[in-house]
Amino acid sequence: MRILVMGGTWFLGKAVVEGALLRGWQVTTFNRGRSGADVPGVRAWRGDRTDRGDLDSLAAQGPWDAVVDTSASEMAPRDVLLGTQLLADRTSRYVYVSTVSVYAGWPDERLTADSLILDGPADADEEYGRMPAGAPGPNLHYGRQKAGAERAVLAAFGADRSAILRPGVILGPGEYVGRLPYWLHRAALGGPILAPGNPGQTIQPIDVRDVAQFLLDQAASSGPAVHNLAAPIGRDTMGSFLASCLDITGSRGELVWAPDDFLVEQGVRQWTELPLWRTHAGVWQVDASSAVEAGFQSRPLEDTVRDTWAWLSADGRPVPHPRAADHGLDPDKEQRLLAAMGA
């Protein structure tokens, strides 16, 4: 099996490459060579996905049996369209990593793979869907951009040659956003720990290695595929997750649970200051049953926590990314909030 991985040097892309090599596949990667090192054993091709000349040069290196696209998270649909059009004759299948943010009902409604997705043309530029500064309501720019990118893949490859995968939150070794690393470092520090919301709240993070294996399975399959990727609803809770962080770090910290209303009143930013916390009803109601039927397996969250702590403890360093600065609660703010609760 010969595959082309768009990206391939960090987090999900790296996990895809490592998994493919373990299967004995031949792997070409395409990236600018600026974020992370190439995995030994790949054929690395350098270039910019927005440059027509670089893409023409890449296409000439084919053919491949499949393309796995892990690096289009911040690309305009028209750039995805250009790349897919130029690769359409050089590969049999295109596996595209999208997001649950494409759904019109996210994060307020329960989602299935058949839920309505947002508008977003296949040829949209990076400004399409951008909200004016200070505009009321949810910011749908990211979701509309990714919905347009999905349509770009389908326009070039058609449904029969495409696999569209929509993960929720991905955690694991190499994570660059800082969600799980924040909670692990905070647990290790000990003392009273501000814990968000209801400990019984279900959560659905998935492990990067499980996502990578499913992407590879989809690359080796055929026919149309559209799947959500999330852990089973109700299997994991915020309480069990944070308890695992305490246990695995050997911490004597104490969880102090702050009600949702209190955190909202205090202006705590949902999803970022206290990672994985969000009050919207549908945020952890993502039905991934179609993916499970197609072979997706989600390991226990405790295993992801343990392996990520082992990576961090071995001086694991994520690829620098601006999103990391948004995640985590300032220690002084945490102390003020704990004091306000009488903790």
XYZ file of C-alpha atoms in Angstrom:
343
model
C 0.000 0.000 0.000
C 1.359 3.412 -1.003
C -0.062 6.438 0.759
C 0.518 10.178 0.740
C 0.071 11.953 4.073
C -0.586 15.668 3.919
C 1.326 16.812 7.003
C 2.835 13.881 8.840
C 5.270 15.408 11.337
C 3.222 16.116 14.471
C 0.374 14.741 16.582
C -2.283 13.114 14.376
C -0.252 13.244 11.166
C 2.749 11.714 12.902
C 0.582 8.974 14.436
C -0.810 8.177 10.978
C 2.694 7.905 9.520
C 3.964 5.721 12.355
C 0.929 3.450 12.070
C 1.327 3.130 8.305
C 4.990 2.218 8.587
C 4.152 -0.454 11.156
C 1.784 -1.934 8.581
C 4.630 -2.113 6.100
C 3.201 0.603 3.855
C 5.219 3.011 1.733
C 4.674 6.554 2.977
C 5.245 9.906 1.299
C 4.667 13.050 3.359
C 4.053 16.557 2.072
C 4.689 19.580 4.272
C 6.792 22.729 4.526
C 9.290 21.165 6.921
C 8.693 23.782 9.615
C 6.763 21.892 12.301
C 8.326 18.783 13.732
C 10.819 16.334 12.315
C 10.155 13.754 9.626
C 9.455 10.246 10.874
C 12.344 7.965 9.849
C 11.346 5.754 6.949
C 9.160 8.208 5.041
C 9.818 9.889 1.737
C 9.469 13.559 2.638
C 8.453 16.015 -0.074
C 8.571 19.712 0.722
C 6.110 22.315 -0.437
C 3.298 24.724 0.343
C -0.279 23.473 -0.088
C -1.395 26.875 -1.332
C 1.226 26.987 -4.113
C 0.131 25.568 -7.483
C 3.697 24.854 -8.553
C 4.467 22.937 -5.345
C 1.302 20.892 -5.761
C 2.118 20.093 -9.388
C 5.545 18.912 -8.257
C 3.942 16.745 -5.573
C 1.440 15.190 -7.972
C 4.299 14.130 -10.223
C 5.641 11.944 -7.387
C 2.574 9.681 -7.466
C 0.603 7.612 -7.935
C -0.595 6.512 -4.506
C -3.318 4.178 -3.357
C -4.700 6.782 -0.970
C -4.147 10.273 0.400
C -4.678 10.949 4.105
C -5.171 14.653 4.794
C -4.385 15.657 8.389
C -3.084 19.181 7.800
C -5.971 21.231 6.391
C -7.412 22.425 9.721
C -6.758 26.084 8.990
C -6.880 26.088 5.204
C -9.479 27.869 3.099
C -11.777 25.557 1.113
C -10.445 26.886 -2.201
C -6.924 25.765 -1.231
C -8.203 22.305 -0.337
C -10.064 22.255 -3.664
C -6.919 23.090 -5.629
C -4.932 20.305 -3.990
C -7.631 17.686 -4.356
C -8.197 18.545 -8.009
C -4.497 18.137 -8.773
C -4.320 14.820 -6.911
C -7.584 13.338 -8.186
C -5.841 11.473 -11.022
C -2.906 10.365 -8.857
C -4.731 8.387 -6.189
C -7.774 6.190 -5.765
C -9.027 7.514 -2.445
C -8.956 10.675 -0.302
C -9.342 10.492 3.483
C -10.102 13.912 4.935
C -9.979 14.824 8.627
C -12.794 17.262 9.307
C -14.469 18.159 12.632
C -17.803 18.023 14.424
C -17.768 21.825 14.162
C -19.187 21.468 10.627
C -22.623 20.671 12.049
C -25.256 23.402 12.198
C -26.390 22.012 15.564
C -22.971 21.933 17.213
C -22.566 22.249 20.183
C -26.217 22.549 21.211
C -27.767 19.401 19.757
C -27.109 15.664 19.751
C -25.309 14.810 16.514
C -25.251 11.883 14.142
C -23.302 11.488 10.917
C -26.486 12.486 9.082
C -27.000 15.787 10.936
C -27.241 18.966 8.878
C -23.896 20.651 8.164
C -23.216 24.343 7.770
C -23.063 26.264 4.524
C -19.657 26.708 2.955
C -18.834 26.608 -0.762
C -16.037 24.413 -2.042
C -14.290 27.448 -3.546
C -14.665 29.794 -0.549
C -11.725 31.930 0.507
C -10.453 32.279 4.065
C -12.857 35.140 4.817
C -16.031 33.216 4.114
C -18.196 32.958 7.231
C -16.058 35.300 9.317
C -18.123 37.091 11.947
C -17.786 40.871 12.430
C -15.952 41.820 15.612
C -18.374 41.932 18.518
C -21.187 40.244 16.611
C -23.683 38.346 18.833
C -24.135 34.619 18.606
C -21.700 31.742 18.027
C -18.666 32.174 15.796
C -19.299 29.764 12.924
C -16.313 30.784 10.801
C -14.264 27.663 11.552
C -17.193 25.313 11.005
C -18.165 26.936 7.712
C -14.579 26.783 6.489
C -14.332 23.074 7.296
C -17.744 22.387 5.747
C -16.528 24.070 2.572
C -13.358 21.976 2.660
C -15.453 18.802 2.881
C -17.351 19.923 -0.201
C -14.046 20.580 -1.941
C -12.964 16.979 -1.346
C -16.288 15.673 -2.603
C -16.160 17.939 -5.662
C -12.786 16.519 -6.698
C -13.160 12.875 -5.683
C -16.879 12.229 -5.449
C -18.516 10.395 -2.562
C -17.395 6.923 -3.693
C -13.712 7.813 -3.504
C -13.868 9.902 -0.306
C -13.856 9.274 3.411
C -14.910 12.254 5.542
C -14.117 11.801 9.229
C -15.361 14.229 11.878
C -13.598 13.826 15.226
C -14.437 15.687 18.389
C -11.668 16.234 20.949
C -8.455 14.297 20.275
C -6.007 13.754 23.146
C -2.853 11.721 23.632
C 0.927 11.838 23.467
C 2.147 14.742 21.356
C -0.935 16.899 21.950
C -0.149 20.496 21.009
C -3.346 22.288 22.150
C -2.631 21.693 25.830
C -5.952 20.324 27.101
C -4.778 17.108 28.739
C -1.306 18.486 29.564
C -2.975 21.305 31.529
C -4.972 18.918 33.673
C -2.017 16.592 34.221
C 0.326 19.392 35.264
C -2.367 20.908 37.462
C -3.071 17.559 39.114
C 0.621 16.989 39.752
C 0.880 20.384 41.462
C -1.637 19.267 44.079
C -3.590 21.327 46.584
C -7.192 22.419 46.019
C -7.960 22.058 42.300
C -10.827 23.946 40.697
C -12.880 21.313 38.867
C -15.567 22.461 36.441
C -19.257 21.703 36.537
C -20.735 18.315 37.361
C -18.406 15.365 38.014
C -21.017 13.113 36.415
C -20.966 15.017 33.124
C -20.219 12.618 30.284
C -17.242 13.482 28.054
C -16.051 11.861 24.812
C -12.355 12.519 24.097
C -10.576 10.013 21.885
C -6.963 8.924 21.603
C -4.864 10.184 18.704
C -3.542 6.682 18.033
C -7.039 5.244 17.696
C -7.987 7.998 15.262
C -4.828 7.319 13.247
C -5.566 3.601 12.981
C -9.095 4.282 11.782
C -7.827 6.731 9.180
C -5.526 4.040 7.850
C -8.354 1.495 7.818
C -10.408 3.959 5.791
C -7.496 4.557 3.419
C -7.384 0.820 2.705
C -11.145 0.522 2.198
C -13.420 1.633 -0.615
C -16.776 3.253 -1.094
C -18.327 6.334 0.500
C -17.728 6.991 4.191
C -18.826 9.782 6.526
C -18.265 9.164 10.232
C -18.149 10.990 13.543
C -15.299 9.947 15.825
C -15.953 10.104 19.561
C -15.875 7.848 22.601
C -19.142 6.130 23.599
C -21.631 8.477 25.236
C -21.668 7.825 28.981
C -18.485 5.759 29.193
C -16.296 8.530 30.625
C -17.136 11.454 32.893
C -15.366 14.617 33.919
C -15.094 13.176 37.409
C -13.489 9.903 36.317
C -11.173 11.795 33.964
C -9.855 14.153 36.649
C -9.593 11.291 39.138
C -7.370 9.498 36.616
C -5.180 12.593 36.326
C -4.729 12.631 40.111
C -4.081 8.913 40.339
C -1.636 8.693 37.445
C 0.427 11.687 38.575
C 0.488 10.385 42.167
C -1.074 13.613 43.344
C -2.623 14.367 46.714
C -4.626 17.183 45.209
C -8.278 17.706 46.112
C -10.923 18.412 43.489
C -13.177 21.336 44.365
C -16.193 21.212 42.061
C -17.493 24.589 40.912
C -21.068 24.697 39.543
C -21.558 25.748 35.944
C -23.537 28.847 36.938
C -20.759 30.047 39.229
C -18.089 29.653 36.550
C -20.232 31.421 33.958
C -20.941 34.293 36.362
C -17.220 34.614 37.065
C -16.459 34.921 33.358
C -14.430 31.717 33.012
C -13.927 31.021 29.313
C -15.568 27.775 28.363
C -13.541 25.128 26.497
C -10.208 26.860 27.061
C -9.530 28.186 30.583
C -10.831 24.938 32.066
C -10.239 22.534 29.166
C -13.062 20.171 28.185
C -15.626 22.175 30.188
C -18.570 23.533 28.223
C -22.187 24.030 29.232
C -23.831 23.497 25.834
C -26.199 20.531 25.847
C -24.849 18.772 22.771
C -21.115 19.165 23.224
C -20.679 15.593 24.518
C -23.611 14.036 22.673
C -21.850 12.924 19.489
C -23.086 9.631 18.058
C -20.171 7.711 16.530
C -22.015 4.438 16.024
C -21.427 4.361 12.265
C -17.671 4.557 12.856
C -17.860 1.777 15.443
C -19.717 -0.393 12.928
C -16.897 0.347 10.465
C -14.262 -0.776 12.975
C -13.402 2.297 15.056
C -12.209 1.376 18.545
C -11.684 3.861 21.379
C -9.310 2.773 24.129
C -10.079 3.584 27.790
C -9.503 7.262 28.565
C -7.359 6.255 31.536
C -4.865 4.684 29.119
C -4.628 7.947 27.170
C -4.057 9.866 30.401
C -1.351 7.435 31.534
C 0.521 7.443 28.224
C 0.362 11.214 27.908
C 1.809 11.637 31.406
C 4.582 9.178 30.517
C 5.340 11.257 27.408
C 5.375 14.513 29.359
C 7.494 12.973 32.114
C 10.037 11.903 29.512
C 10.389 15.581 28.521
C 7.782 15.356 25.806
C 7.569 18.637 23.957
C 4.635 19.396 21.658
C 5.173 21.289 18.438
C 4.666 24.992 19.325
C 1.232 26.222 18.318
C -0.563 29.516 19.068
C -3.695 27.717 20.317
C -1.779 26.416 23.327
C -1.648 29.916 24.822
C -5.453 29.946 25.105
C -5.698 26.822 27.249
C -5.413 26.665 30.999
C -6.508 28.738 33.978
C -4.132 31.346 35.375
C -3.042 30.203 38.882
C -3.924 33.544 40.479
C -7.383 33.457 38.936
C -7.873 29.912 40.154
C -6.994 30.944 43.685
C -9.443 33.858 43.541
C -12.198 31.534 42.349
C -11.432 28.961 45.028
C -11.474 31.688 47.668
C -14.835 32.916 46.389
C -16.154 29.391 46.927
C -14.718 29.277 50.442
C -12.198 26.580 49.553
